[in-house]
């Protein structure tokens, strides 16, 4: 090997090693991991939410259909909450169908919406703009 090839080989080896170590670090670090587990009841509610197409008219975190309002923080909204949510499910309104849910199913949906509410704010007006250009959002479920 010429001197130049040896030199290139060395550089490549260093780069590959750096790449391997860096990837090992990235893929094994559990920083930023904040697993939130849904309870059985909340998962039941999530299933009902999907099966009954609530999402086709409603949004959570701004995502979903736009016929009805965003329900991210409906659970903790002033003058709303569990019985308010149930009232809508019981009777429907002009553009929202009436659902014949059992009490258990209504509770599951309320628990699901309570869970969503516990994760944060939408729209998030509590954002701080940092001097380095990043935006810091306020979450509800931070450790
Ligand atoms: C066909 C569209 C449609 C579907 C499907 C639908 N909704 Fe609605 N919903 C609406 C509309 C429109 C409103 C607003 C009614 C109003 O305020 O006049 C509404 C209002 C609500 C409200 C009250 C919101 C507020 O801030 O006052 C809740 C809670 C709600 N819906 C829950 C649900 C759930 C849970 C489901 C699924 C089981 C569902 N909706 C399915 C259209 C829909």
mmCIF file of C-alpha atoms and ligand atoms in Angstrom:
data_model
loop_
_atom_site.group_PDB
_atom_site.id
_atom_site.type_symbol
_atom_site.label_atom_id
_atom_site.label_comp_id
_atom_site.label_asym_id
_atom_site.label_seq_id
_atom_site.Cartn_x
_atom_site.Cartn_y
_atom_site.Cartn_z
ATOM 1 C CA UNK A 1 0.000 0.000 0.000
ATOM 2 C CA UNK A 2 1.184 3.481 -0.811
ATOM 3 C CA UNK A 3 1.319 6.075 1.901
ATOM 4 C CA UNK A 4 -1.730 7.790 0.480
ATOM 5 C CA UNK A 5 -3.880 4.620 0.487
ATOM 6 C CA UNK A 6 -2.889 3.875 4.059
ATOM 7 C CA UNK A 7 -3.891 7.392 5.001
ATOM 8 C CA UNK A 8 -7.291 7.085 3.248
ATOM 9 C CA UNK A 9 -7.836 3.715 4.875
ATOM 10 C CA UNK A 10 -7.157 5.243 8.275
ATOM 11 C CA UNK A 11 -9.610 8.099 7.678
ATOM 12 C CA UNK A 12 -12.341 5.726 6.493
ATOM 13 C CA UNK A 13 -11.790 3.468 9.510
ATOM 14 C CA UNK A 14 -12.071 6.421 11.862
ATOM 15 C CA UNK A 15 -15.272 7.595 10.158
ATOM 16 C CA UNK A 16 -16.847 4.144 10.245
ATOM 17 C CA UNK A 17 -15.926 3.705 13.889
ATOM 18 C CA UNK A 18 -17.364 7.085 14.741
ATOM 19 C CA UNK A 19 -20.545 6.245 12.814
ATOM 20 C CA UNK A 20 -20.913 2.909 14.617
ATOM 21 C CA UNK A 21 -20.341 4.379 18.076
ATOM 22 C CA UNK A 22 -22.645 7.319 17.388
ATOM 23 C CA UNK A 23 -25.436 5.036 16.151
ATOM 24 C CA UNK A 24 -24.965 2.709 19.075
ATOM 25 C CA UNK A 25 -25.350 5.709 21.342
ATOM 26 C CA UNK A 26 -28.436 7.086 19.557
ATOM 27 C CA UNK A 27 -30.297 3.793 19.350
ATOM 28 C CA UNK A 28 -29.659 2.689 22.894
ATOM 29 C CA UNK A 29 -30.217 6.000 24.689
ATOM 30 C CA UNK A 30 -33.616 6.267 26.290
ATOM 31 C CA UNK A 31 -33.548 9.978 26.769
ATOM 32 C CA UNK A 32 -36.790 11.599 25.557
ATOM 33 C CA UNK A 33 -38.650 8.425 26.310
ATOM 34 C CA UNK A 34 -41.729 9.085 28.312
ATOM 35 C CA UNK A 35 -43.951 6.068 27.811
ATOM 36 C CA UNK A 36 -47.553 6.647 28.701
ATOM 37 C CA UNK A 37 -49.694 3.599 29.052
ATOM 38 C CA UNK A 38 -53.392 3.741 28.454
ATOM 39 C CA UNK A 39 -55.509 1.923 30.981
ATOM 40 C CA UNK A 40 -57.796 -0.870 29.748
ATOM 41 C CA UNK A 41 -60.739 1.485 30.003
ATOM 42 C CA UNK A 42 -58.994 4.255 28.056
ATOM 43 C CA UNK A 43 -58.089 1.737 25.352
ATOM 44 C CA UNK A 44 -61.699 0.665 25.170
ATOM 45 C CA UNK A 45 -62.605 4.328 24.699
ATOM 46 C CA UNK A 46 -59.997 4.702 21.994
ATOM 47 C CA UNK A 47 -61.487 1.730 20.156
ATOM 48 C CA UNK A 48 -64.946 3.271 20.381
ATOM 49 C CA UNK A 49 -63.527 6.588 19.199
ATOM 50 C CA UNK A 50 -62.146 4.863 16.104
ATOM 51 C CA UNK A 51 -65.035 2.495 15.415
ATOM 52 C CA UNK A 52 -67.638 5.241 15.649
ATOM 53 C CA UNK A 53 -65.648 7.651 13.508
ATOM 54 C CA UNK A 54 -65.549 10.422 16.079
ATOM 55 C CA UNK A 55 -62.300 11.450 14.384
ATOM 56 C CA UNK A 56 -64.039 12.072 11.076
ATOM 57 C CA UNK A 57 -65.722 15.136 12.591
ATOM 58 C CA UNK A 58 -63.503 15.900 15.591
ATOM 59 C CA UNK A 59 -59.826 16.621 16.032
ATOM 60 C CA UNK A 60 -57.363 15.867 18.772
ATOM 61 C CA UNK A 61 -54.287 18.081 18.672
ATOM 62 C CA UNK A 62 -55.769 19.704 15.603
ATOM 63 C CA UNK A 63 -55.828 16.484 13.583
ATOM 64 C CA UNK A 64 -59.035 14.946 12.324
ATOM 65 C CA UNK A 65 -62.203 16.058 10.606
ATOM 66 C CA UNK A 66 -63.375 19.643 10.896
ATOM 67 C CA UNK A 67 -67.134 19.403 11.163
ATOM 68 C CA UNK A 68 -67.035 19.415 14.967
ATOM 69 C CA UNK A 69 -64.684 21.087 17.439
ATOM 70 C CA UNK A 70 -61.288 19.892 18.659
ATOM 71 C CA UNK A 71 -61.709 17.709 21.746
ATOM 72 C CA UNK A 72 -58.129 17.648 23.088
ATOM 73 C CA UNK A 73 -58.999 19.606 26.227
ATOM 74 C CA UNK A 74 -62.733 19.064 26.411
ATOM 75 C CA UNK A 75 -62.348 17.091 29.634
ATOM 76 C CA UNK A 76 -60.824 19.955 31.622
ATOM 77 C CA UNK A 77 -62.520 22.830 29.777
ATOM 78 C CA UNK A 78 -64.437 25.202 31.974
ATOM 79 C CA UNK A 79 -68.106 24.228 32.316
ATOM 80 C CA UNK A 80 -67.506 21.061 30.293
ATOM 81 C CA UNK A 81 -66.148 17.714 31.437
ATOM 82 C CA UNK A 82 -67.611 14.212 31.915
ATOM 83 C CA UNK A 83 -71.332 14.922 32.114
ATOM 84 C CA UNK A 84 -71.118 17.492 29.327
ATOM 85 C CA UNK A 85 -69.413 14.926 27.079
ATOM 86 C CA UNK A 86 -72.002 12.291 27.968
ATOM 87 C CA UNK A 87 -74.833 14.695 27.217
ATOM 88 C CA UNK A 88 -73.560 15.084 23.662
ATOM 89 C CA UNK A 89 -73.298 11.326 23.261
ATOM 90 C CA UNK A 90 -76.813 10.819 24.617
ATOM 91 C CA UNK A 91 -78.650 13.342 22.534
ATOM 92 C CA UNK A 92 -76.417 14.394 19.663
ATOM 93 C CA UNK A 93 -76.911 17.781 18.026
ATOM 94 C CA UNK A 94 -77.825 18.953 14.563
ATOM 95 C CA UNK A 95 -74.634 17.818 12.905
ATOM 96 C CA UNK A 96 -73.690 15.106 15.396
ATOM 97 C CA UNK A 97 -75.502 11.806 15.458
ATOM 98 C CA UNK A 98 -76.979 10.442 18.635
ATOM 99 C CA UNK A 99 -75.124 7.359 19.866
ATOM 100 C CA UNK A 100 -76.745 4.573 21.811
ATOM 101 C CA UNK A 101 -73.802 3.824 24.056
ATOM 102 C CA UNK A 102 -74.099 1.869 27.279
ATOM 103 C CA UNK A 103 -73.015 3.636 30.469
ATOM 104 C CA UNK A 104 -69.821 1.582 30.377
ATOM 105 C CA UNK A 105 -69.035 2.704 26.831
ATOM 106 C CA UNK A 106 -69.690 6.339 27.675
ATOM 107 C CA UNK A 107 -67.369 6.058 30.670
ATOM 108 C CA UNK A 108 -64.711 4.515 28.439
ATOM 109 C CA UNK A 109 -64.938 7.402 25.954
ATOM 110 C CA UNK A 110 -64.783 9.926 28.797
ATOM 111 C CA UNK A 111 -61.706 8.146 30.190
ATOM 112 C CA UNK A 112 -60.072 8.238 26.779
ATOM 113 C CA UNK A 113 -60.765 11.965 26.434
ATOM 114 C CA UNK A 114 -59.508 12.479 29.978
ATOM 115 C CA UNK A 115 -56.291 10.716 29.033
ATOM 116 C CA UNK A 116 -55.857 12.868 25.935
ATOM 117 C CA UNK A 117 -56.493 15.964 28.008
ATOM 118 C CA UNK A 118 -53.783 14.910 30.457
ATOM 119 C CA UNK A 119 -51.135 14.929 27.735
ATOM 120 C CA UNK A 120 -51.096 18.616 26.908
ATOM 121 C CA UNK A 121 -52.773 21.683 25.507
ATOM 122 C CA UNK A 122 -54.252 22.398 22.135
ATOM 123 C CA UNK A 123 -53.879 25.010 20.868
ATOM 124 C CA UNK A 124 -50.735 25.460 22.904
ATOM 125 C CA UNK A 125 -50.536 29.129 23.814
ATOM 126 C CA UNK A 126 -48.010 28.357 26.501
ATOM 127 C CA UNK A 127 -45.142 28.185 24.038
ATOM 128 C CA UNK A 128 -41.891 29.974 24.814
ATOM 129 C CA UNK A 129 -39.586 31.115 22.078
ATOM 130 C CA UNK A 130 -36.022 30.539 23.079
ATOM 131 C CA UNK A 131 -33.121 32.719 21.937
ATOM 132 C CA UNK A 132 -31.626 29.817 19.966
ATOM 133 C CA UNK A 133 -34.718 29.645 17.791
ATOM 134 C CA UNK A 134 -36.325 26.581 19.374
ATOM 135 C CA UNK A 135 -39.810 26.618 20.741
ATOM 136 C CA UNK A 136 -40.439 25.183 24.164
ATOM 137 C CA UNK A 137 -43.922 23.787 24.629
ATOM 138 C CA UNK A 138 -45.604 23.131 27.903
ATOM 139 C CA UNK A 139 -46.866 19.594 28.378
ATOM 140 C CA UNK A 140 -49.035 18.260 31.136
ATOM 141 C CA UNK A 141 -47.461 14.841 31.477
ATOM 142 C CA UNK A 142 -43.836 15.819 31.884
ATOM 143 C CA UNK A 143 -41.878 13.923 34.506
HETATM 144 C C1 LIG B 1 -70.995 13.583 11.854
HETATM 145 C C2 LIG B 1 -70.039 14.312 12.614
HETATM 146 C C3 LIG B 1 -69.790 13.964 14.057
HETATM 147 C C4 LIG B 1 -69.460 12.737 14.587
HETATM 148 C C5 LIG B 1 -69.299 11.408 13.875
HETATM 149 C C6 LIG B 1 -69.260 12.952 16.001
HETATM 150 N N1 LIG B 1 -69.468 14.273 16.310
HETATM 151 FE FE1 LIG B 1 -69.299 15.120 18.140
HETATM 152 N N2 LIG B 1 -69.900 16.912 17.396
HETATM 153 C C7 LIG B 1 -70.129 17.176 16.066
HETATM 154 C C8 LIG B 1 -70.449 18.580 15.915
HETATM 155 C C9 LIG B 1 -70.759 19.290 14.604
HETATM 156 C C10 LIG B 1 -70.407 19.160 17.214
HETATM 157 C C11 LIG B 1 -70.680 20.603 17.601
HETATM 158 C C12 LIG B 1 -72.119 20.736 17.919
HETATM 159 C C13 LIG B 1 -72.478 22.108 18.402
HETATM 160 O O1 LIG B 1 -71.814 22.642 19.274
HETATM 161 O O2 LIG B 1 -73.484 22.636 17.893
HETATM 162 C C14 LIG B 1 -70.051 18.075 18.105
HETATM 163 C C15 LIG B 1 -69.876 18.238 19.471
HETATM 164 C C16 LIG B 1 -69.333 17.280 20.313
HETATM 165 C C17 LIG B 1 -68.975 17.496 21.700
HETATM 166 C C18 LIG B 1 -69.103 18.821 22.451
HETATM 167 C C19 LIG B 1 -67.902 19.665 22.097
HETATM 168 C C20 LIG B 1 -67.870 21.046 22.694
HETATM 169 O O3 LIG B 1 -66.772 21.580 22.853
HETATM 170 O O4 LIG B 1 -68.928 21.591 23.006
HETATM 171 C C21 LIG B 1 -68.462 16.316 22.182
HETATM 172 C C22 LIG B 1 -67.941 16.040 23.574
HETATM 173 C C23 LIG B 1 -68.510 15.365 21.090
HETATM 174 N N3 LIG B 1 -69.043 15.976 19.988
HETATM 175 C C24 LIG B 1 -68.051 14.070 21.181
HETATM 176 C C25 LIG B 1 -68.130 13.135 20.150
HETATM 177 C C26 LIG B 1 -67.713 11.752 20.269
HETATM 178 C C27 LIG B 1 -67.076 11.128 21.491
HETATM 179 C C28 LIG B 1 -67.980 11.163 19.068
HETATM 180 C C29 LIG B 1 -67.813 9.702 18.694
HETATM 181 C C30 LIG B 1 -68.474 8.732 19.516
HETATM 182 C C31 LIG B 1 -68.535 12.186 18.192
HETATM 183 N N4 LIG B 1 -68.610 13.368 18.885
HETATM 184 C C32 LIG B 1 -68.889 11.961 16.881
HETATM 185 C C33 LIG B 1 -70.081 16.273 15.021
HETATM 186 C C34 LIG B 1 -69.797 14.919 15.150
#
